[in-house]
CSV table of C-alpha atoms in Angstrom, one decimal:
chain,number,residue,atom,x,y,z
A,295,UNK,CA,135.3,65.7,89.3
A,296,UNK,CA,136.8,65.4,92.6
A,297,UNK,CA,135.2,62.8,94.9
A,298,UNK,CA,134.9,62.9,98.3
A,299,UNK,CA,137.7,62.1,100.9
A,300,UNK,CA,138.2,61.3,104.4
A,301,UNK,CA,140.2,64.5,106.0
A,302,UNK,CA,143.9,63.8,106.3
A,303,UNK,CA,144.3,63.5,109.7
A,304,UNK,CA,141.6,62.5,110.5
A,305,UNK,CA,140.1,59.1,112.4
A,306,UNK,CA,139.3,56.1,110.1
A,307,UNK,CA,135.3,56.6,110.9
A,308,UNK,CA,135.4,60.2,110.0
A,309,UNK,CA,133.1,61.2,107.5
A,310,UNK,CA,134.1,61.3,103.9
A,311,UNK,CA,133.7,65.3,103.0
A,312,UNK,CA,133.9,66.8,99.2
A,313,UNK,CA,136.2,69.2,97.9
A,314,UNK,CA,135.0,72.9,98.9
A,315,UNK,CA,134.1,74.4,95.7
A,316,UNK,CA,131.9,78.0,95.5
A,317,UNK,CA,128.9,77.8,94.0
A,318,UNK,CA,126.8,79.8,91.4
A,319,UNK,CA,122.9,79.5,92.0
A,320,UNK,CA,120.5,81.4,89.6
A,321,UNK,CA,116.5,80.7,90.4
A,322,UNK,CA,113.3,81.6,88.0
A,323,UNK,CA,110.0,81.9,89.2
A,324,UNK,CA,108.9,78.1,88.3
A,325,UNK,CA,106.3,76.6,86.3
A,326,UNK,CA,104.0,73.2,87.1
A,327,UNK,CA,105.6,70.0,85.7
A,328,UNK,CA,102.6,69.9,83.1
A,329,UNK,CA,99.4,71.4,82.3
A,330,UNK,CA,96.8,68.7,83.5
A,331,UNK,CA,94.9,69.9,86.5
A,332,UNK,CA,96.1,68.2,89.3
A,333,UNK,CA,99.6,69.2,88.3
A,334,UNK,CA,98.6,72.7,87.9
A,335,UNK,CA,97.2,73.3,91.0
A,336,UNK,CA,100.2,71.6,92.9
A,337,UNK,CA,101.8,74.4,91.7
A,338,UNK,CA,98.9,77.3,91.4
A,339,UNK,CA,98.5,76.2,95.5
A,340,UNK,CA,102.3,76.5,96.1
A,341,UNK,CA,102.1,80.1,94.5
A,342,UNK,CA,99.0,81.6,95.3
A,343,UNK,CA,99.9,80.3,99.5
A,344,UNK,CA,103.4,82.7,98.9
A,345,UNK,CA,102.7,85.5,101.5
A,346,UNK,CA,105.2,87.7,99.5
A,347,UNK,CA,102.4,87.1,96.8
A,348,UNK,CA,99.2,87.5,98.4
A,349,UNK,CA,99.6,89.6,101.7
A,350,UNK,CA,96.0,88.9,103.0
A,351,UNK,CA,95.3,86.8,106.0
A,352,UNK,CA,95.1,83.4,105.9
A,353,UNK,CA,91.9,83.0,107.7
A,354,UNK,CA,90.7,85.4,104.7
A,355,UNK,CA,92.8,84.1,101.8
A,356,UNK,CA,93.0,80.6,102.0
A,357,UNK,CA,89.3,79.5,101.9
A,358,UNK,CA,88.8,81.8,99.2
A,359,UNK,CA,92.1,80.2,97.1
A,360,UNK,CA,91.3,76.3,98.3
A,361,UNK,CA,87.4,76.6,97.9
A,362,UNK,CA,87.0,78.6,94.4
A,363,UNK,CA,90.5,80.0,92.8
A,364,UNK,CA,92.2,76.2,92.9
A,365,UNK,CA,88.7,74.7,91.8
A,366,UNK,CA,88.5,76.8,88.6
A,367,UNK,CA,91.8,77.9,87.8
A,368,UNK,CA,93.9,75.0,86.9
A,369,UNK,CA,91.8,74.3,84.0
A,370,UNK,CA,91.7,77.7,82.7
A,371,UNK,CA,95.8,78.4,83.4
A,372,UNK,CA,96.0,74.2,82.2
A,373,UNK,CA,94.6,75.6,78.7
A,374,UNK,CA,96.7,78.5,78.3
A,375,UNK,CA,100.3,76.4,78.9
A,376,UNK,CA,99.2,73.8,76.8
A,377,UNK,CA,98.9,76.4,73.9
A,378,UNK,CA,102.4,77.1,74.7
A,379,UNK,CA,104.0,73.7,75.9
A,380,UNK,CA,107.5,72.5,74.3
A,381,UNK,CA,105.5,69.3,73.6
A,382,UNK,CA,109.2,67.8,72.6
A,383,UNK,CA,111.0,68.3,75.7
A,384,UNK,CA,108.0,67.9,77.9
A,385,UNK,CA,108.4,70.8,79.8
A,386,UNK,CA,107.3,74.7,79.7
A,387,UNK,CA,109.5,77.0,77.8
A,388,UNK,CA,110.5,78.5,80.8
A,389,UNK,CA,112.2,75.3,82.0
A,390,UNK,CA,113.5,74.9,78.1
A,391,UNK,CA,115.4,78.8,78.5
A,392,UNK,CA,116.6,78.4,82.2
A,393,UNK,CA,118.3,75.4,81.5
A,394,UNK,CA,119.8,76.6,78.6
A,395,UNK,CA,120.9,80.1,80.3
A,396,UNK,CA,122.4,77.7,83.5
A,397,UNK,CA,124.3,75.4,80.5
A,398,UNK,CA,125.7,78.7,79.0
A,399,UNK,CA,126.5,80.4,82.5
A,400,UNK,CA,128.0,77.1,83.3
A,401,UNK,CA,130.3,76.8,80.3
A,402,UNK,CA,131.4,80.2,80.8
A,403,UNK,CA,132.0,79.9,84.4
A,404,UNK,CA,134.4,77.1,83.5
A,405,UNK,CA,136.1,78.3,81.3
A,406,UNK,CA,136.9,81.4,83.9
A,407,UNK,CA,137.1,79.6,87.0
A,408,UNK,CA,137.8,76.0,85.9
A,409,UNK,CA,136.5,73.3,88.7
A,410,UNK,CA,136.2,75.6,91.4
A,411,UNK,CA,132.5,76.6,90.6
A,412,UNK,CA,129.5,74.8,90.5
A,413,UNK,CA,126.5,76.2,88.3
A,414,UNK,CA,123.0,75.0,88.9
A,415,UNK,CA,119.2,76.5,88.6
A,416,UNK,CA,116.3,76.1,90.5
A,417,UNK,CA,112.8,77.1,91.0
A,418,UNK,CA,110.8,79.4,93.6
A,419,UNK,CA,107.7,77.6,93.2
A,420,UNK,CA,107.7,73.4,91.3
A,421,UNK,CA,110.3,72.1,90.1
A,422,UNK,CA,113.9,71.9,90.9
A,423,UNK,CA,113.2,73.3,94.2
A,424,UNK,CA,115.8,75.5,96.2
A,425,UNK,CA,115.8,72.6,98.6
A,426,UNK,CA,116.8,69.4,96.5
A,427,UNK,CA,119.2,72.2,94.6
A,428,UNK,CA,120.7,73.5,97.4
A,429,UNK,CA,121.1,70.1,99.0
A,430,UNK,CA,122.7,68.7,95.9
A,431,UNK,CA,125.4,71.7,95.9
A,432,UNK,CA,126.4,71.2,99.6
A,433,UNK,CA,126.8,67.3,99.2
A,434,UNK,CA,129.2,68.4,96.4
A,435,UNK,CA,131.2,70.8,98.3
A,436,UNK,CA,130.2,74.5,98.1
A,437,UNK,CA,131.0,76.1,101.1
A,438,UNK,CA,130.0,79.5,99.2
A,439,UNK,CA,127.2,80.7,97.2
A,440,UNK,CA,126.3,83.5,95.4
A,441,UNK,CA,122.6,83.2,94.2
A,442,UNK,CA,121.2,85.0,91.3
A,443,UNK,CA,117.5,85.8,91.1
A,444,UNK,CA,116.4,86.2,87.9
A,445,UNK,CA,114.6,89.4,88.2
A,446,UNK,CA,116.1,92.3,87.2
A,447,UNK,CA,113.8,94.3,89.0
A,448,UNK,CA,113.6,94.2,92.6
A,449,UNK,CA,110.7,92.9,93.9
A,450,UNK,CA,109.1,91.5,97.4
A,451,UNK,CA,106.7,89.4,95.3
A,452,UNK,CA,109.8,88.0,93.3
A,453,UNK,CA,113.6,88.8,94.1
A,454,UNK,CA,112.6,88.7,98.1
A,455,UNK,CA,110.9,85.7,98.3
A,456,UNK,CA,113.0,83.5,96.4
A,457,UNK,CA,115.7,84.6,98.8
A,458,UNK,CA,113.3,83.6,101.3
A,459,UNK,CA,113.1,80.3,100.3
A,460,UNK,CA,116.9,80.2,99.9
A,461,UNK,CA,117.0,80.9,103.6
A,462,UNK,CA,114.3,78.6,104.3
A,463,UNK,CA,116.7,75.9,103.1
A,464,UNK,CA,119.6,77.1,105.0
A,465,UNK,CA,118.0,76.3,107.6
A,466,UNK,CA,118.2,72.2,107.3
A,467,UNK,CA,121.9,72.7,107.2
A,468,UNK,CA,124.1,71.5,109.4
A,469,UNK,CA,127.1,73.0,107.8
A,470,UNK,CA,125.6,76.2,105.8
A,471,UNK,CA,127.4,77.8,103.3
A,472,UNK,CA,128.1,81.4,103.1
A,473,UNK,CA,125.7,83.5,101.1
A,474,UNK,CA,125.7,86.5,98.8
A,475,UNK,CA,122.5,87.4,96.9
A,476,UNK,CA,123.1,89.2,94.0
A,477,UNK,CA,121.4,92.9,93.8
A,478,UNK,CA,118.8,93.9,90.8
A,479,UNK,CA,120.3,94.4,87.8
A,480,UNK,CA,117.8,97.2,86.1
A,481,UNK,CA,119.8,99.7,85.5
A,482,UNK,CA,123.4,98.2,84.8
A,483,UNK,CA,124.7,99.9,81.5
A,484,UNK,CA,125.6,96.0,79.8
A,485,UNK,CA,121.3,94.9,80.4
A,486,UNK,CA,120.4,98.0,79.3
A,487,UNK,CA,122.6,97.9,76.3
A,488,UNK,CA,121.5,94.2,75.7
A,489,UNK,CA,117.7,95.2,75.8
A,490,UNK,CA,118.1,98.2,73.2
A,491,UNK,CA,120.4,96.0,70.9
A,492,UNK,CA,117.1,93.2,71.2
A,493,UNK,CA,114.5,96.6,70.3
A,494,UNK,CA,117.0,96.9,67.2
A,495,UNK,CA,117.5,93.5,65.9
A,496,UNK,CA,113.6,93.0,66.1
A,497,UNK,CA,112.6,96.0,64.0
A,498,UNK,CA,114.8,95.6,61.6
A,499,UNK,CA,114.0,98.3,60.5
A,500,UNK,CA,110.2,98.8,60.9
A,501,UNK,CA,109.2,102.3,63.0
A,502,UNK,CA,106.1,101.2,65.1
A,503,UNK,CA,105.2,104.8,66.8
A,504,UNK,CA,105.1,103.5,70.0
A,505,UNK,CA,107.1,100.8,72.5
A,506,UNK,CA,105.4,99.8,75.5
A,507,UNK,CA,107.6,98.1,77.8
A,508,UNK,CA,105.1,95.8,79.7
A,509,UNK,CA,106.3,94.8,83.0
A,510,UNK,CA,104.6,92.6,85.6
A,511,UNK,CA,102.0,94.2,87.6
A,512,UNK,CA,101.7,94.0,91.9
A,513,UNK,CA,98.9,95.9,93.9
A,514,UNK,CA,99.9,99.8,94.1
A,515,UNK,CA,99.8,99.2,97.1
A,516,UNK,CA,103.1,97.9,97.6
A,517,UNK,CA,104.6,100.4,96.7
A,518,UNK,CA,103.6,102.8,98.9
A,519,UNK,CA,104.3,100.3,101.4
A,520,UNK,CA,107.7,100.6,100.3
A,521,UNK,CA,108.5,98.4,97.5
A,522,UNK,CA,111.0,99.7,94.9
A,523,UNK,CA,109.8,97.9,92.4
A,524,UNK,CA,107.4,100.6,89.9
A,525,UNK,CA,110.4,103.2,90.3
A,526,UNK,CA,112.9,100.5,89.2
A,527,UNK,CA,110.5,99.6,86.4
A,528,UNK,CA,110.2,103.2,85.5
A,529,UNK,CA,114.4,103.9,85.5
A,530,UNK,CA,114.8,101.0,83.2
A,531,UNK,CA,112.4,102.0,80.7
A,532,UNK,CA,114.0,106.0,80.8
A,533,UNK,CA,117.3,104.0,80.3
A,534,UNK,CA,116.7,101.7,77.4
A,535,UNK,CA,115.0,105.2,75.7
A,536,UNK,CA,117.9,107.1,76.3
A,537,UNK,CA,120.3,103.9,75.0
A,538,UNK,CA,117.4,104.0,71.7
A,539,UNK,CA,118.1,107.7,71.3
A,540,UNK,CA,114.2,108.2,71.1
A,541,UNK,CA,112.2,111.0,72.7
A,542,UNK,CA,110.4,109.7,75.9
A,543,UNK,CA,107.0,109.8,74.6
A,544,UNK,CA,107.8,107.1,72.2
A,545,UNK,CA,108.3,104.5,74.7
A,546,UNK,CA,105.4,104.0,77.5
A,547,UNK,CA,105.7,101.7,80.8
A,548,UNK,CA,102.7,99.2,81.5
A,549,UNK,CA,101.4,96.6,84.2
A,550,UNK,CA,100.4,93.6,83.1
A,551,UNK,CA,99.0,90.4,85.0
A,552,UNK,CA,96.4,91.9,87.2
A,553,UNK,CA,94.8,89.7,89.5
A,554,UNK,CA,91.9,90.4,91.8
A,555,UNK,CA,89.5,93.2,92.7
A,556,UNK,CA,92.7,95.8,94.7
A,557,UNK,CA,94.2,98.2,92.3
A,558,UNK,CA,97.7,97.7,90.5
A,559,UNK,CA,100.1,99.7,89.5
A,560,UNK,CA,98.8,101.3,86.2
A,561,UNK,CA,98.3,101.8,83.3
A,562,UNK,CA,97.1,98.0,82.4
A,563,UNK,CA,98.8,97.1,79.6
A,564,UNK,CA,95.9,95.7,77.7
A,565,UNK,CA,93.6,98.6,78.4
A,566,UNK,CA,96.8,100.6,77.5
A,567,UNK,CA,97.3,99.2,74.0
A,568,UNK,CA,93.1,99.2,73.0
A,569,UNK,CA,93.5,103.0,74.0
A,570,UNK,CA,96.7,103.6,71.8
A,571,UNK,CA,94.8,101.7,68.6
A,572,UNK,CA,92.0,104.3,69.3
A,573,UNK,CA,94.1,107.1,69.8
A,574,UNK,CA,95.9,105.9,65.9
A,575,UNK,CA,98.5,104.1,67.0
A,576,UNK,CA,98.0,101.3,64.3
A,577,UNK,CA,101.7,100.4,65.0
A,578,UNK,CA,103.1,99.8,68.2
A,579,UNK,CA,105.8,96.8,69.8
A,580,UNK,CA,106.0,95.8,73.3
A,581,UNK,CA,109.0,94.4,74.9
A,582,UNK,CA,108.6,93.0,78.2
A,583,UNK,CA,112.0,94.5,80.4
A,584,UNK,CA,111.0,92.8,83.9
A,585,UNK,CA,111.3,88.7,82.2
A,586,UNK,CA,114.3,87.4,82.4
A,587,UNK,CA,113.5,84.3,80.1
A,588,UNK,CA,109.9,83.9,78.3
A,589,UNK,CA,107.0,82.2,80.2
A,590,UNK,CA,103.8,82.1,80.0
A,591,UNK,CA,102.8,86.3,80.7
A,592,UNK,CA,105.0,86.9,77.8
A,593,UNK,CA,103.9,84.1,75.3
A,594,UNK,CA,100.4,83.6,76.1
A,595,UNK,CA,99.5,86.7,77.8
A,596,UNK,CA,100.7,89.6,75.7
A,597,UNK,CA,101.3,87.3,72.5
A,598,UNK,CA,97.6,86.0,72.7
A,599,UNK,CA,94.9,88.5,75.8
A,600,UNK,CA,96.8,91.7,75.7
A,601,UNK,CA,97.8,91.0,71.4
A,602,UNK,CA,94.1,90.8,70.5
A,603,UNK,CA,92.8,94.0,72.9
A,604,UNK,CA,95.2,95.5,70.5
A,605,UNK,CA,93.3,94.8,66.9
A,606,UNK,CA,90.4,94.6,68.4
A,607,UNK,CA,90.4,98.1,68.8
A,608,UNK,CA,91.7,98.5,65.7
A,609,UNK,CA,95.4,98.1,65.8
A,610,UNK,CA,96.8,96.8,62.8
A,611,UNK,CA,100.9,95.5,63.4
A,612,UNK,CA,101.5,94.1,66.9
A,613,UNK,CA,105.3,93.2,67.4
A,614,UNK,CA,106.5,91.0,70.5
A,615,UNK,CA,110.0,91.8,71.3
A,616,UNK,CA,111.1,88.1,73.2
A,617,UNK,CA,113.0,88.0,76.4
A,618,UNK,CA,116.6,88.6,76.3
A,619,UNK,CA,116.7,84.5,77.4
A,620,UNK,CA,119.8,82.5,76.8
A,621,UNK,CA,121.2,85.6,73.9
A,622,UNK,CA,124.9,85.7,74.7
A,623,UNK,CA,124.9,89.2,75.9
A,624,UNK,CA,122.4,88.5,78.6
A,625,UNK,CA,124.5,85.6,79.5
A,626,UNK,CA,127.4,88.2,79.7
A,627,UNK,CA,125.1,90.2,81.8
A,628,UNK,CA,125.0,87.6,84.3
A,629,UNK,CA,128.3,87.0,84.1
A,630,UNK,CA,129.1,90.6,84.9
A,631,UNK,CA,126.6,90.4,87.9
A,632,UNK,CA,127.8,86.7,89.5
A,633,UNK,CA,131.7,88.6,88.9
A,634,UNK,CA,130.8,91.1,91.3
A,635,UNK,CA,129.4,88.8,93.8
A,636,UNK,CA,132.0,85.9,93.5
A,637,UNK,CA,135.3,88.8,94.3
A,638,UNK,CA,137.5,87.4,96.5
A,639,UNK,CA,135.5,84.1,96.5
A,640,UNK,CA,137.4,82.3,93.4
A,641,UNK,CA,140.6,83.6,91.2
A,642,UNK,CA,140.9,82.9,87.3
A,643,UNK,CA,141.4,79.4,86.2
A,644,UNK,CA,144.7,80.9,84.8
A,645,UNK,CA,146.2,82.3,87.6
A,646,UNK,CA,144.8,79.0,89.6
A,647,UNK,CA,147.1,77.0,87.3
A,648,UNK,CA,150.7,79.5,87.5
A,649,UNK,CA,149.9,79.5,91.5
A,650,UNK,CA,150.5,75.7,91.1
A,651,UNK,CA,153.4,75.7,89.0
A,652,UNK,CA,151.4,75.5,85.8
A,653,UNK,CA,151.8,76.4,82.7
């Protein structure tokens, strides 16, 4: 690694500065650093206070969320992430699977672009924050950026306000960086590819009559506010039936994660799968499109509330198809996303080496 240097011509008191370098900056949602209370409402408060999140007025939200929600809530949530805790690293899964998808972006990257990226991850809400992440990268040199959301579905709630806090942290800069934020990728032919492949490899085989491809749920009325989020929901799900080659009414799109008393995008998924088990559909698999790595709406949510609304109501083969996570061809979808937005930024490790007089 290339330390830091004093400028060539420079006076003897300049300031020592790194080698520029571009770096590659994916962030996830986030997830508390345990599941005791105190911990969990650090990081329930951080969320629930997101304006991208909840749009109401402070004078209305925040008594509501600091006198009742945070009182109640982190034992409830607390309970649910313990039942899915990587108790042997410590950490939520979510933190297990985006460190592991930075470690194999970060191989890759290297091997492409040798030492003039940087690959690191951090974390809308908890831990690593943008801040301490992006400070980190600018002490070590990046004078560029690109930054990857993990959402492949555009959302204010999720892709906009973790460019938000990206901003936010440009702002302590003295010497920013230049920026490119990546676009959704819901509809590029390699993620759509790598989520039908995923459908495949799951069933083995099996013929459940219906997928339901369970996305994340917002207030409906965002979108008619303007979001593009349930129509980019909706194209991915057409796509991945299309890449199946199974009729459309075999595959259904769902909300999950409703929160409060204002109407969501529908249908629920877990009223949606009780109605399908009444309706005969004893067999049925639900893939979740909008979850770039699994968390706790994927593995406790679906795989525990929305599994048992399912054979309660009389469903009898209930199949979770997991995240695409650190799977080499989502780590290629990446890839082919930070290529697009690191053009003209950095040039093949290869043809850094014959431009030197390597071999």
């Amino acid at each position: 690694m290339t330390t830091a240097q004093r400028p060539a011509h420079a006076p003897a008191d300049h300031p020592a500065i790194a080698a520029p370098k571009t770096g590659i900056l994916i962030a996830n949602l986030g997830t508390p650093d345990n599941y005791d209370y105190w911990s969990m409402r650090r990081y329930l408060n951080e969320f629930l206070s997101d304006k991208r999140v909840i749009d109401y007025p402070a004078w209305k939200w925040q008594p509501l969320l600091q006198g009742i929600i945070l009182t109640k809530r982190p034992f409830t949530s607390g309970k649910n992430y313990k039942l899915i805790w990587n108790h042997d690293k410590g950490e939520s899964p979510l933190m297990t699977i985006t460190r592991a998808q930075t470690e194999a972006l970060r191989a890759r990257a290297e091997a492409e672009w040798g030492d003039q990226v940087m690959v690191e991850f951090c974390m809308r809400y908890g831990n690593p924050s943008t801040q301490e992440v992006l400070d980190r990268m600018v002490a070590a040199g990046c004078r560029r950026i690109v930054f990857l959301p993990l959402y492949p579905q555009y959302a204010g709630a999720t892709s906009a306000t973790a460019n938000d806090q990206l901003f936010r942290a440009l702002m302590t800069q003295k010497w920013q960086p230049s920026v490119r934020t990546c676009d959704p990728y819901f509809d590029r032919p390699d993620y759509i590819q790598a989520l039908a492949d995923s459908v495949t490899r799951t069933l083995d085989g099996k013929s459940p009559t219906k997928l339901v491809a369970s996305y994340h749920g917002m207030p409906r009325r965002y979108l008619l506010e303007g979001d593009p989020y349930h129509c980019q929901c909706q194209k991915t799900t057409r796509l991945l039936c299309e890449a199946l080659g199974w009729p459309a009414d075999r595959i259904d799109t769902t909300f999950q994660s409703v929160f409060g008393t204002e109407e969501w995008l529908r249908p629920y998924t877990v009223e949606h799968v009780a109605e399908l088990a009444r309706q005969g559909h004893t067999d049925i698999a639900v893939i979740s499109p909008a979850f770039a790595s699994d968390c706790i709406e994927t593995l406790e949510e679906i795989n525990g509330e929305i599994r048992e609304a399912f054979e309660e109501a009389g469903g009898k083969t209930f199949t979770y198809i997991p995240c695409l996570n650190d799977e080499p061809a989502h780590i290629e979808v990446m890839m082919g996303v930070i290529r697009d937005n690191i053009a003209g930024w950095v040039q093949p490790a290869r043809a850094e080496l014959a431009a030197a007089g390597g071999a």
